Coordinates of C-alpha atoms in Angstrom, one line a residue:
X1 CA 83.9 101.4 63.2
X2 CA 82.6 98.2 64.9
X3 CA 82.7 99.0 68.5
X4 CA 81.3 96.0 70.7
X5 CA 78.0 95.7 71.5
X6 CA 77.3 94.9 75.0
X7 CA 73.7 93.0 76.6
X8 CA 72.7 94.0 80.5
X9 CA 72.4 90.5 82.6
X10 CA 71.8 90.5 86.3
X11 CA 73.8 88.0 88.5
X12 CA 72.3 84.9 90.2
X13 CA 73.2 84.6 93.7
X14 CA 74.6 81.3 95.4
X15 CA 72.5 79.9 98.5
X16 CA 73.4 82.7 101.6
X17 CA 71.8 80.7 103.9
X18 CA 74.9 80.0 106.5
X19 CA 75.6 84.0 106.5
X20 CA 75.4 85.7 109.6
X21 CA 70.9 86.6 110.6
X22 CA 71.7 90.4 111.6
X23 CA 74.0 90.3 108.6
X24 CA 72.5 94.2 106.0
X25 CA 70.0 92.6 103.2
X26 CA 71.5 94.4 100.9
X27 CA 74.9 93.0 101.5
X28 CA 73.7 89.6 101.9
X29 CA 72.3 89.5 98.6
X30 CA 75.7 90.9 97.2
X31 CA 78.0 88.8 98.8
X32 CA 75.9 85.2 97.8
X33 CA 75.8 87.2 94.4
X34 CA 79.8 86.8 95.1
X35 CA 79.6 83.3 95.7
X36 CA 79.9 83.7 98.9
X37 CA 78.2 81.8 101.9
X38 CA 80.1 81.5 104.6
X39 CA 81.1 83.9 107.2
X40 CA 84.7 83.0 107.2
X41 CA 84.7 84.2 103.4
X42 CA 83.5 87.3 105.2
X43 CA 86.2 87.9 108.5
X44 CA 88.7 90.3 107.9
X45 CA 91.1 89.9 110.5
X46 CA 94.4 88.7 110.2
X47 CA 93.9 85.5 112.6
X48 CA 92.5 84.5 109.6
X49 CA 94.9 84.0 106.7
X50 CA 95.8 81.2 105.6
X51 CA 99.2 79.6 107.4
X52 CA 102.7 79.4 105.5
X53 CA 103.4 76.5 106.3
X54 CA 101.5 75.0 103.7
X55 CA 103.2 76.2 100.9
X56 CA 105.7 74.1 98.7
X57 CA 109.0 75.2 99.0
X58 CA 108.9 77.5 102.1
X59 CA 111.1 75.4 104.4
X60 CA 113.9 75.0 102.1
X61 CA 113.7 78.5 101.0
X62 CA 114.3 80.0 105.1
X63 CA 116.6 77.9 105.6
X64 CA 118.9 79.3 103.1
X65 CA 117.8 82.7 104.1
X66 CA 118.1 82.0 107.4
X67 CA 122.2 81.2 107.0
X68 CA 122.4 84.0 104.3
X69 CA 121.8 86.6 107.3
X70 CA 123.6 84.2 110.2
X71 CA 126.7 84.5 107.6
X72 CA 126.4 88.4 106.4
X73 CA 125.9 87.3 102.7
X74 CA 125.1 90.0 101.1
X75 CA 121.5 88.9 99.2
X76 CA 120.9 90.9 96.0
X77 CA 117.3 91.1 95.6
X78 CA 115.5 91.0 92.8
X79 CA 112.2 92.4 91.4
X80 CA 110.3 93.4 88.5
X81 CA 109.1 96.2 86.5
X82 CA 105.5 96.8 87.3
X83 CA 103.9 98.2 91.4
X84 CA 103.8 94.5 92.5
X85 CA 107.6 93.8 91.4
X86 CA 108.1 97.5 92.7
X87 CA 106.2 96.6 96.2
X88 CA 107.6 93.1 96.5
X89 CA 111.2 94.8 96.1
X90 CA 110.2 97.6 98.3
X91 CA 108.9 95.0 101.9
X92 CA 111.9 92.5 101.1
X93 CA 114.7 94.5 101.4
X94 CA 113.0 96.4 104.4
X95 CA 111.3 93.2 106.2
X96 CA 115.6 91.8 105.4
X97 CA 117.4 94.5 106.6
X98 CA 114.9 94.2 110.2
X99 CA 115.9 91.0 111.0
X100 CA 119.5 91.8 110.9
X101 CA 120.6 91.4 107.3
X102 CA 123.4 94.2 106.9
X103 CA 124.2 93.3 102.9
X104 CA 120.4 93.4 101.1
X105 CA 120.8 95.2 97.4
X106 CA 117.9 95.5 95.1
X107 CA 117.8 95.5 91.1
X108 CA 115.2 96.4 89.4
X109 CA 115.9 95.1 85.6
X110 CA 115.3 97.6 83.4
X111 CA 112.8 96.5 81.0
X112 CA 114.7 98.6 77.6
X113 CA 117.7 96.4 78.0
X114 CA 117.4 93.4 80.6
X115 CA 114.3 91.7 79.1
X116 CA 112.4 89.9 81.8
X117 CA 112.8 88.4 84.8
X118 CA 116.2 86.8 85.9
X119 CA 118.0 86.6 82.4
X120 CA 121.6 86.2 82.4
X121 CA 122.1 90.1 82.0
X122 CA 121.1 91.2 85.4
X123 CA 122.7 87.8 87.1
X124 CA 126.1 90.3 85.3
X125 CA 125.0 92.9 86.9
X126 CA 123.8 91.2 90.6
X127 CA 127.3 89.3 90.2
X128 CA 128.9 92.8 90.0
X129 CA 127.6 93.7 92.4
X130 CA 128.8 91.5 94.9
X131 CA 125.8 89.1 95.4
X132 CA 126.0 85.7 97.6
X133 CA 122.8 85.3 97.0
X134 CA 120.2 86.0 95.0
X135 CA 116.2 86.3 96.0
X136 CA 113.8 86.9 92.9
X137 CA 110.5 88.7 93.9
X138 CA 107.5 89.0 91.3
X139 CA 109.8 86.8 88.9
X140 CA 111.7 84.3 88.3
X141 CA 109.0 81.0 87.4
X142 CA 110.6 81.0 83.9
X143 CA 114.2 82.1 84.4
X144 CA 116.4 79.3 83.5
X145 CA 118.8 80.5 81.7
X146 CA 119.7 83.2 85.0
X147 CA 119.3 80.3 87.5
X148 CA 122.2 79.0 85.2
X149 CA 124.7 81.5 85.4
X150 CA 124.4 82.5 89.0
X151 CA 124.6 78.6 90.0
X152 CA 128.1 78.4 87.6
X153 CA 129.3 81.7 89.4
X154 CA 128.4 80.4 92.1
X155 CA 125.8 82.6 93.0
X156 CA 122.7 80.4 95.3
X157 CA 119.2 81.4 94.0
X158 CA 115.5 81.9 96.0
X159 CA 112.7 82.0 93.1
X160 CA 109.4 83.8 94.7
X161 CA 106.6 84.2 91.9
X162 CA 103.4 83.8 91.1
X163 CA 103.0 83.2 87.6
X164 CA 102.2 80.2 86.1
X165 CA 105.4 77.4 85.8
X166 CA 106.4 76.7 82.0
X167 CA 106.5 73.0 81.5
X168 CA 110.1 73.0 82.9
X169 CA 111.2 74.4 86.1
X170 CA 114.6 76.5 86.8
X171 CA 117.0 74.6 88.8
X172 CA 116.7 77.4 91.0
X173 CA 118.2 76.1 95.2
X174 CA 114.5 76.6 96.2
X175 CA 111.5 77.6 94.4
X176 CA 107.9 79.1 96.6
X177 CA 105.1 79.7 94.1
X178 CA 101.3 79.2 94.6
X179 CA 100.5 77.7 91.4
X180 CA 103.3 74.9 91.3
X181 CA 101.3 71.7 91.0
X182 CA 102.6 69.9 94.2
X183 CA 101.6 73.7 96.4
X184 CA 98.8 72.8 98.9
X185 CA 98.5 76.3 99.3
X186 CA 94.3 77.3 99.6
X187 CA 94.6 80.4 97.6
X188 CA 96.6 80.5 94.3
X189 CA 95.4 83.8 93.6
X190 CA 99.0 85.7 96.1
X191 CA 100.4 88.6 93.6
X192 CA 104.0 88.6 94.3
X193 CA 104.0 90.7 96.9
X194 CA 102.3 88.6 98.8
X195 CA 104.2 85.2 98.4
X196 CA 106.9 88.0 99.3
X197 CA 104.9 88.8 103.0
X198 CA 104.3 84.4 103.3
X199 CA 108.3 83.8 103.3
X200 CA 109.1 87.0 105.3
X201 CA 106.3 86.1 107.3
X202 CA 107.9 82.5 107.6
X203 CA 111.4 83.1 108.1
X204 CA 110.1 85.3 111.0
X205 CA 108.7 82.7 112.7
X206 CA 111.6 80.5 112.3
X207 CA 114.3 83.2 114.0
X208 CA 111.8 84.0 116.7
X209 CA 111.5 80.3 117.2
X210 CA 115.9 80.4 116.8
X211 CA 115.4 82.3 119.9
X212 CA 116.4 85.9 117.6
X213 CA 114.9 88.6 120.7
X214 CA 114.3 91.8 118.1
X215 CA 112.4 91.1 115.1
X216 CA 109.3 93.6 113.5
X217 CA 106.3 92.9 113.3
X218 CA 105.6 92.2 109.2
X219 CA 102.0 94.4 109.4
X220 CA 104.3 97.5 108.8
X221 CA 104.7 96.9 105.5
X222 CA 100.8 95.5 104.9
X223 CA 100.2 99.0 103.4
X224 CA 102.7 97.5 100.2
X225 CA 100.9 94.5 100.4
X226 CA 97.2 96.0 100.0
X227 CA 99.1 98.7 96.7
X228 CA 101.0 95.8 94.6
X229 CA 97.8 93.0 95.8
X230 CA 95.1 95.7 94.5
X231 CA 97.7 96.9 91.2
X232 CA 98.3 93.5 90.2
X233 CA 94.7 93.1 89.5
X234 CA 94.7 89.4 90.6
X235 CA 91.5 87.6 92.2
X236 CA 90.0 89.5 95.3
X237 CA 89.6 85.6 97.1
X238 CA 88.6 86.0 101.1
X239 CA 92.7 85.5 101.4
X240 CA 93.9 88.2 99.3
X241 CA 90.8 90.8 100.8
X242 CA 92.1 90.1 103.7
X243 CA 95.6 91.5 103.1
X244 CA 94.2 93.9 101.3
X245 CA 91.8 95.2 103.5
X246 CA 94.3 95.2 106.4
X247 CA 97.1 97.4 104.4
X248 CA 93.6 100.1 103.9
X249 CA 93.1 99.9 107.2
X250 CA 96.8 100.9 108.1
X251 CA 96.7 103.7 105.6
X252 CA 93.5 105.0 105.9
X253 CA 95.1 105.3 110.0
X254 CA 98.1 107.1 108.8
X255 CA 100.4 104.3 109.2
X256 CA 102.2 104.1 106.3
X257 CA 105.3 104.9 103.7
X258 CA 105.8 107.7 103.0
X259 CA 106.0 106.8 99.6
X260 CA 102.2 106.1 99.7
X261 CA 101.8 108.8 101.3
X262 CA 103.0 111.3 98.5
X263 CA 102.0 109.2 95.8
X264 CA 98.4 110.3 98.2
X265 CA 99.3 113.4 98.0
X266 CA 100.4 114.0 94.5
X267 CA 97.1 112.3 93.7
X268 CA 95.0 114.0 95.1
X269 CA 92.9 111.2 97.5
X270 CA 92.1 111.1 100.9
X271 CA 94.3 108.6 103.3
X272 CA 91.3 108.5 105.8
X273 CA 88.6 107.9 103.4
X274 CA 90.7 105.0 101.0
X275 CA 89.2 103.2 99.1
X276 CA 91.0 99.4 96.8
X277 CA 90.2 101.2 93.8
X278 CA 91.5 104.1 94.5
X279 CA 95.1 101.5 94.8
X280 CA 94.3 100.8 91.2
X281 CA 93.8 104.0 89.7
X282 CA 95.2 106.6 90.9
X283 CA 98.5 105.2 93.2
X284 CA 99.1 101.8 90.6
X285 CA 99.2 103.4 87.7
X286 CA 102.0 106.8 88.7
X287 CA 103.8 103.8 90.6
X288 CA 104.4 101.5 86.9
X289 CA 104.0 104.3 85.3
X290 CA 108.7 104.7 85.9
X291 CA 109.0 100.8 85.1
X292 CA 107.3 101.5 81.5
X293 CA 108.8 104.3 80.3
X294 CA 111.9 105.0 82.0
X295 CA 113.0 102.8 85.2
X296 CA 111.3 101.4 88.1
X297 CA 114.2 101.4 90.7
X298 CA 113.0 105.3 90.8
X299 CA 110.1 103.4 92.3
X300 CA 111.3 101.0 94.5
X301 CA 113.2 104.2 95.9
X302 CA 110.1 106.2 96.6
X303 CA 108.5 102.8 98.5
X304 CA 111.9 102.4 100.5
X305 CA 112.1 106.5 101.6
X306 CA 111.8 106.9 105.6
X307 CA 111.4 110.7 104.2
X308 CA 108.8 112.4 103.3
X309 CA 110.2 115.5 101.6
X310 CA 112.3 113.2 99.7
X311 CA 109.6 111.2 98.6
X312 CA 107.7 113.6 97.5
X313 CA 110.1 114.8 95.3
X314 CA 110.2 111.2 93.9
X315 CA 106.1 111.0 93.5
X316 CA 106.4 114.2 91.5
X317 CA 108.4 112.1 88.8
X318 CA 106.9 109.5 89.0
X319 CA 104.0 112.0 88.2
X320 CA 105.0 113.5 85.1
X321 CA 105.9 110.2 84.0
X322 CA 102.6 109.2 84.8
X323 CA 101.7 111.9 82.1
X324 CA 104.1 111.7 80.2
X325 CA 102.2 107.7 79.2
X326 CA 99.0 109.2 79.1
X327 CA 100.4 111.0 76.0
X328 CA 102.2 109.0 74.3
X329 CA 99.0 106.4 74.9
X330 CA 97.0 108.6 74.1
X331 CA 98.7 108.7 70.1
X332 CA 99.1 105.5 70.1
X333 CA 95.5 104.5 70.4
X334 CA 94.2 106.7 67.6
X335 CA 97.0 104.9 65.8
X336 CA 95.5 101.8 66.4
X337 CA 92.1 102.3 65.7
X338 CA 93.4 103.5 62.5
X339 CA 94.7 100.7 61.9
X340 CA 91.9 98.5 63.3
X341 CA 89.1 100.7 61.1
X342 CA 91.6 100.0 58.3
X343 CA 91.6 96.3 59.0
X344 CA 87.8 96.1 58.8
X345 CA 87.7 97.9 55.4
X346 CA 89.8 95.2 54.2
X347 CA 87.9 92.4 55.5
X348 CA 84.6 93.3 55.9
X349 CA 85.4 92.5 59.2
X350 CA 88.3 92.7 62.4
X351 CA 89.7 89.3 63.6
X352 CA 88.1 87.8 66.5
X353 CA 91.8 87.4 67.9
X354 CA 93.8 91.2 66.9
X355 CA 97.2 91.4 67.2
X356 CA 99.3 94.9 65.7
X357 CA 102.4 96.4 65.4
X358 CA 103.6 100.6 64.8
X359 CA 107.1 101.3 64.1
X360 CA 107.0 103.4 66.4
X361 CA 105.2 102.4 69.4
X362 CA 106.2 102.0 72.5
X363 CA 107.1 98.6 74.8
X364 CA 106.5 100.4 77.9
X365 CA 102.8 101.3 77.4
X366 CA 101.4 97.8 74.7
X367 CA 100.2 96.8 77.6
X368 CA 98.0 99.3 78.4
X369 CA 97.1 99.9 74.4
X370 CA 95.6 96.1 74.9
X371 CA 93.7 96.3 77.3
X372 CA 91.7 99.8 76.0
X373 CA 91.3 97.2 72.5
X374 CA 89.9 95.2 74.8
X375 CA 87.5 96.7 76.1
X376 CA 86.7 98.6 73.1
X377 CA 85.9 95.6 70.6
X378 CA 85.6 93.0 73.2
X379 CA 87.8 90.2 72.0
X380 CA 91.7 89.5 72.7
X381 CA 94.8 92.0 71.3
X382 CA 98.2 91.5 71.7
X383 CA 100.1 94.8 70.7
X384 CA 103.8 94.9 69.4
X385 CA 105.9 97.5 69.6
X386 CA 109.5 97.8 68.6
X387 CA 112.5 95.7 70.8
X388 CA 115.6 97.7 68.6
X389 CA 117.5 94.2 67.8
X390 CA 115.0 93.3 64.6
X391 CA 112.5 91.8 67.7
X392 CA 108.9 92.6 68.6
X393 CA 108.4 93.2 72.0
X394 CA 104.1 92.3 72.6
X395 CA 101.7 92.5 75.7
X396 CA 97.4 90.3 75.4
X397 CA 95.3 91.4 77.2
X398 CA 92.1 88.6 77.1
X399 CA 88.7 88.1 77.4
X400 CA 87.1 85.6 79.9
X401 CA 86.4 82.2 78.2
X402 CA 90.2 82.4 76.4
X403 CA 93.1 82.0 78.1
X404 CA 95.9 84.4 76.9
X405 CA 98.6 82.3 77.4
X406 CA 97.8 79.1 76.9
X407 CA 96.9 80.0 73.5
X408 CA 100.5 80.9 72.8
X409 CA 101.7 77.5 74.3
X410 CA 99.3 76.0 71.4
X411 CA 101.0 78.0 68.9
X412 CA 104.5 77.7 69.8
X413 CA 103.6 74.2 69.9
X414 CA 101.7 74.3 66.2
X415 CA 104.5 76.8 64.9
X416 CA 107.6 75.9 66.3
X417 CA 109.7 78.9 66.0
X418 CA 107.5 81.4 65.5
X419 CA 107.7 82.7 69.5
X420 CA 110.9 83.5 70.9
X421 CA 109.4 83.0 74.2
X422 CA 106.5 84.2 76.2
X423 CA 105.2 84.0 79.8
X424 CA 101.1 85.1 81.2
X425 CA 98.0 84.6 83.0
X426 CA 94.9 83.5 81.6
X427 CA 93.6 87.0 80.7
X428 CA 97.2 88.7 80.1
X429 CA 100.8 87.2 78.7
X430 CA 103.6 89.2 76.8
X431 CA 106.1 87.8 74.2
X432 CA 108.7 88.7 72.4
X433 CA 109.1 87.0 68.0
X434 CA 111.4 88.4 65.3
X435 CA 109.8 91.3 63.8
X436 CA 109.9 89.6 59.9
X437 CA 107.4 86.7 61.6
X438 CA 104.7 89.2 62.8
X439 CA 102.2 88.5 60.0
X440 CA 102.5 85.1 60.3
X441 CA 102.0 85.6 64.0
X442 CA 99.3 88.2 63.2
X443 CA 97.5 85.9 60.8
X444 CA 98.2 82.4 63.1
X445 CA 97.1 84.3 65.9
X446 CA 93.0 85.2 63.9
X447 CA 92.9 81.9 63.5
X448 CA 93.6 79.9 66.5
X449 CA 91.3 82.2 68.4
X450 CA 88.4 81.8 65.4
X451 CA 88.6 78.1 65.9
X452 CA 88.4 78.8 69.8
X453 CA 86.2 81.3 70.1
X454 CA 82.2 81.8 68.8
X455 CA 80.3 85.1 68.3
X456 CA 78.4 85.2 71.7
X457 CA 81.7 85.3 72.4
X458 CA 81.9 88.2 71.8
X459 CA 79.4 90.0 73.3
X460 CA 80.0 92.6 75.5
X461 CA 78.3 91.5 79.4
X462 CA 77.5 94.4 82.0
X463 CA 77.0 92.2 84.9
X464 CA 74.3 94.4 87.0
X465 CA 73.9 92.9 91.1
X466 CA 70.0 94.1 90.0
X467 CA 68.0 97.9 91.1
X468 CA 68.2 99.6 94.2
X469 CA 64.5 100.2 95.4
X470 CA 64.3 104.9 95.5
X471 CA 65.0 104.5 99.8
X472 CA 68.0 103.1 98.8
X473 CA 69.6 105.7 96.8
X474 CA 71.0 107.4 100.1
X475 CA 74.3 108.1 101.6
X476 CA 74.5 105.9 104.0
X477 CA 73.9 103.1 101.6
X478 CA 76.8 104.6 99.7
X479 CA 78.8 104.9 102.6
X480 CA 77.9 101.0 103.9
X481 CA 78.9 99.2 100.3
X482 CA 81.9 101.5 100.4
X483 CA 83.4 100.0 103.6
X484 CA 82.5 96.5 103.0
X485 CA 85.1 95.6 100.1
X486 CA 87.3 95.5 99.4
X487 CA 86.0 95.3 96.1
X488 CA 87.7 94.9 93.2
X489 CA 89.3 91.4 90.9
X490 CA 86.5 88.4 90.7
X491 CA 85.4 90.7 93.3
X492 CA 83.9 93.1 91.9
X493 CA 81.9 96.2 93.1
X494 CA 78.6 96.4 92.9
X495 CA 76.7 98.6 89.7
X496 CA 73.1 98.5 90.1
X497 CA 70.8 98.8 86.8
X498 CA 67.7 101.0 86.5
X499 CA 65.4 103.1 84.5
X500 CA 65.7 107.4 85.0
X501 CA 63.8 110.6 83.6
X502 CA 67.1 112.2 82.2
X503 CA 66.7 115.9 83.7
X504 CA 69.6 117.5 83.6
X505 CA 73.1 116.3 80.9
X506 CA 76.0 119.2 79.9
X507 CA 79.8 117.7 79.0
X508 CA 82.5 118.4 81.8
X509 CA 86.0 118.9 81.3
X510 CA 86.7 117.2 77.4
X511 CA 84.8 113.6 77.4
X512 CA 82.0 113.8 80.4
X513 CA 78.5 113.8 81.1
X514 CA 77.1 115.5 83.4
X515 CA 73.6 114.3 84.7
X516 CA 71.2 115.3 86.7
X517 CA 68.6 111.4 87.1
X518 CA 64.9 110.6 88.8
X519 CA 64.0 107.2 89.0
X520 CA 61.4 106.9 86.4
X521 CA 59.3 105.4 89.9
X522 CA 59.8 108.6 91.4
X523 CA 62.6 108.5 94.2
X524 CA 66.0 111.2 95.3
X525 CA 66.9 113.7 92.8
X526 CA 70.5 112.1 91.5
X527 CA 74.0 113.6 90.6
X528 CA 75.9 110.9 88.3
X529 CA 78.9 111.8 85.8
X530 CA 79.8 109.1 82.7
X531 CA 83.7 109.3 82.0
X532 CA 85.2 108.8 78.9
X533 CA 81.4 109.2 76.7
X534 CA 81.3 108.7 73.1
X535 CA 81.6 112.4 72.3
X536 CA 79.5 111.5 69.3
X537 CA 76.7 110.3 70.9
X538 CA 76.0 112.6 74.0
X539 CA 75.1 114.9 74.6
X540 CA 71.7 114.3 73.4
X541 CA 68.9 117.1 74.7
X542 CA 66.5 114.3 71.9
X543 CA 66.6 111.8 74.9
X544 CA 65.2 112.6 77.7
X545 CA 65.2 108.8 79.6
X546 CA 68.4 106.5 79.7
X547 CA 68.8 103.5 81.3
X548 CA 71.8 102.3 83.3
X549 CA 74.9 100.3 85.2
X550 CA 75.7 102.1 87.7
X551 CA 78.6 102.6 90.8
X552 CA 77.1 103.5 94.2
X553 CA 79.8 106.3 95.0
X554 CA 80.0 108.8 97.8
X555 CA 81.6 112.8 95.7
X556 CA 83.0 115.1 98.4
X557 CA 83.0 118.4 97.4
X558 CA 84.4 121.8 99.6
X559 CA 83.0 119.7 102.6
X560 CA 80.1 119.0 101.6
X561 CA 78.9 115.1 101.2
X562 CA 77.3 114.0 99.0
X563 CA 75.5 110.3 96.7
X564 CA 76.5 110.7 93.6
X565 CA 75.8 108.1 90.6
X566 CA 79.7 106.5 88.5
X567 CA 77.4 105.6 85.4
X568 CA 80.0 102.9 83.8
X569 CA 76.7 102.7 80.5
X570 CA 74.6 104.5 79.4
X571 CA 71.2 104.0 76.4
X572 CA 68.9 105.6 75.5
X573 CA 65.5 104.9 76.1

């Protein structure tokens, strides 16, 4: 079956002349390769965060919240069913309660019953709970009908979101979103939890200026901001790196929510040595599993919990859900690959844009499936599952060079009525359509993507920061790199390339290749591991030399610490 070809390319460095002269030469190179040209972009202190004052709509939102707290109104926080939404909800509830709110409730839409965002169904639930003010977090920018119904019921609405707005905005009483066209906030990359944090900062400043004596230190909840920001895979620009670093530092120092501590325990992660990647690959998926398979209120309850024993029980529940999610995903992936195989056999080639549907797929897992297929075939993928009412819920993932939400908007313009609704970002989007229109959608999507992409766009590229010298393949270098982040989306963890003698290779677990390696030009013997390799190709006793793209990692086992190569790509020489 077709699999995306990969090509190794090296990142080019920007001019690093303005970086500090005493900066480690390797770090200087790595930062310059990520476009960092000024020392200020490396600052990680909270005092270097952008000010909330330039967020459009924030003064109006603070006016409404200040009055609601003063009048003791019932404020209902409406979140989203992913990790960003859960952390946004927990942060806002905790902060408002700490700032004097005595009637603060929250509501997380159920993915299967309520749909996304502030839908009319969710407004009805909020009204039933006595809502006098609704504050959305990580959603709401496309919730026209929900806002309208809230107003009919006499409920004010403050929207906080980071998703891209459509052609028109809902008629909310205030909207805070760094992606609004009139917003001058320097970072459009804030996650939903980042926007919520900034609103709470602004509210705290207003209350302090108005003479409120006892106010919380919002830094207490930076662990939630870090988790939501990394889990939502937003670009780690300089401002987001500060938020994540500050949150990571609190977690490492043991100053985190009991729920985050419980997630760390069940994921077998040492809080004192936590990296941003652990938030994305160990904690985020467990939190997301609740929204994918069940109800994200379990995740919010975990993050709100003040009792470690209760938090451990909820974390175990999330861990079990995550295991179930993995099993469902594996079955769906097998079915998807079979569908791709039949597509290839019927037309000699996969379409440049893949849309696929199976009547038994789980709508909570189609996003992960689309992501896996995108990685395998390096082309945009939308996977659909039945919603149970004659419509399909789809989740799409794109590749660089193709803006997924713009593609859906173009499809909608060219084919009125084909899509019921859509929304999202450049790299990920969601949509709904009638089941009877799937075949037409698949064809139109493939045609439009073929017009927008060429064969070169489908070439998978492995970006490398170059080679490491033999004397750099050490534990101190690995520790230096780990602490030089936080690394993440748009600020990638350093990846190096090199040629090595392959001295030993064996399969561990079901699909992981453990290796012993030696640099071709001489150097230390090194352990390496490649996860989820193609067992049809490896291990291969005939291969004695390999080219690798790898990350330098610290491996800790039974109290011993050694350098280890985490191998992203492996080519036989």
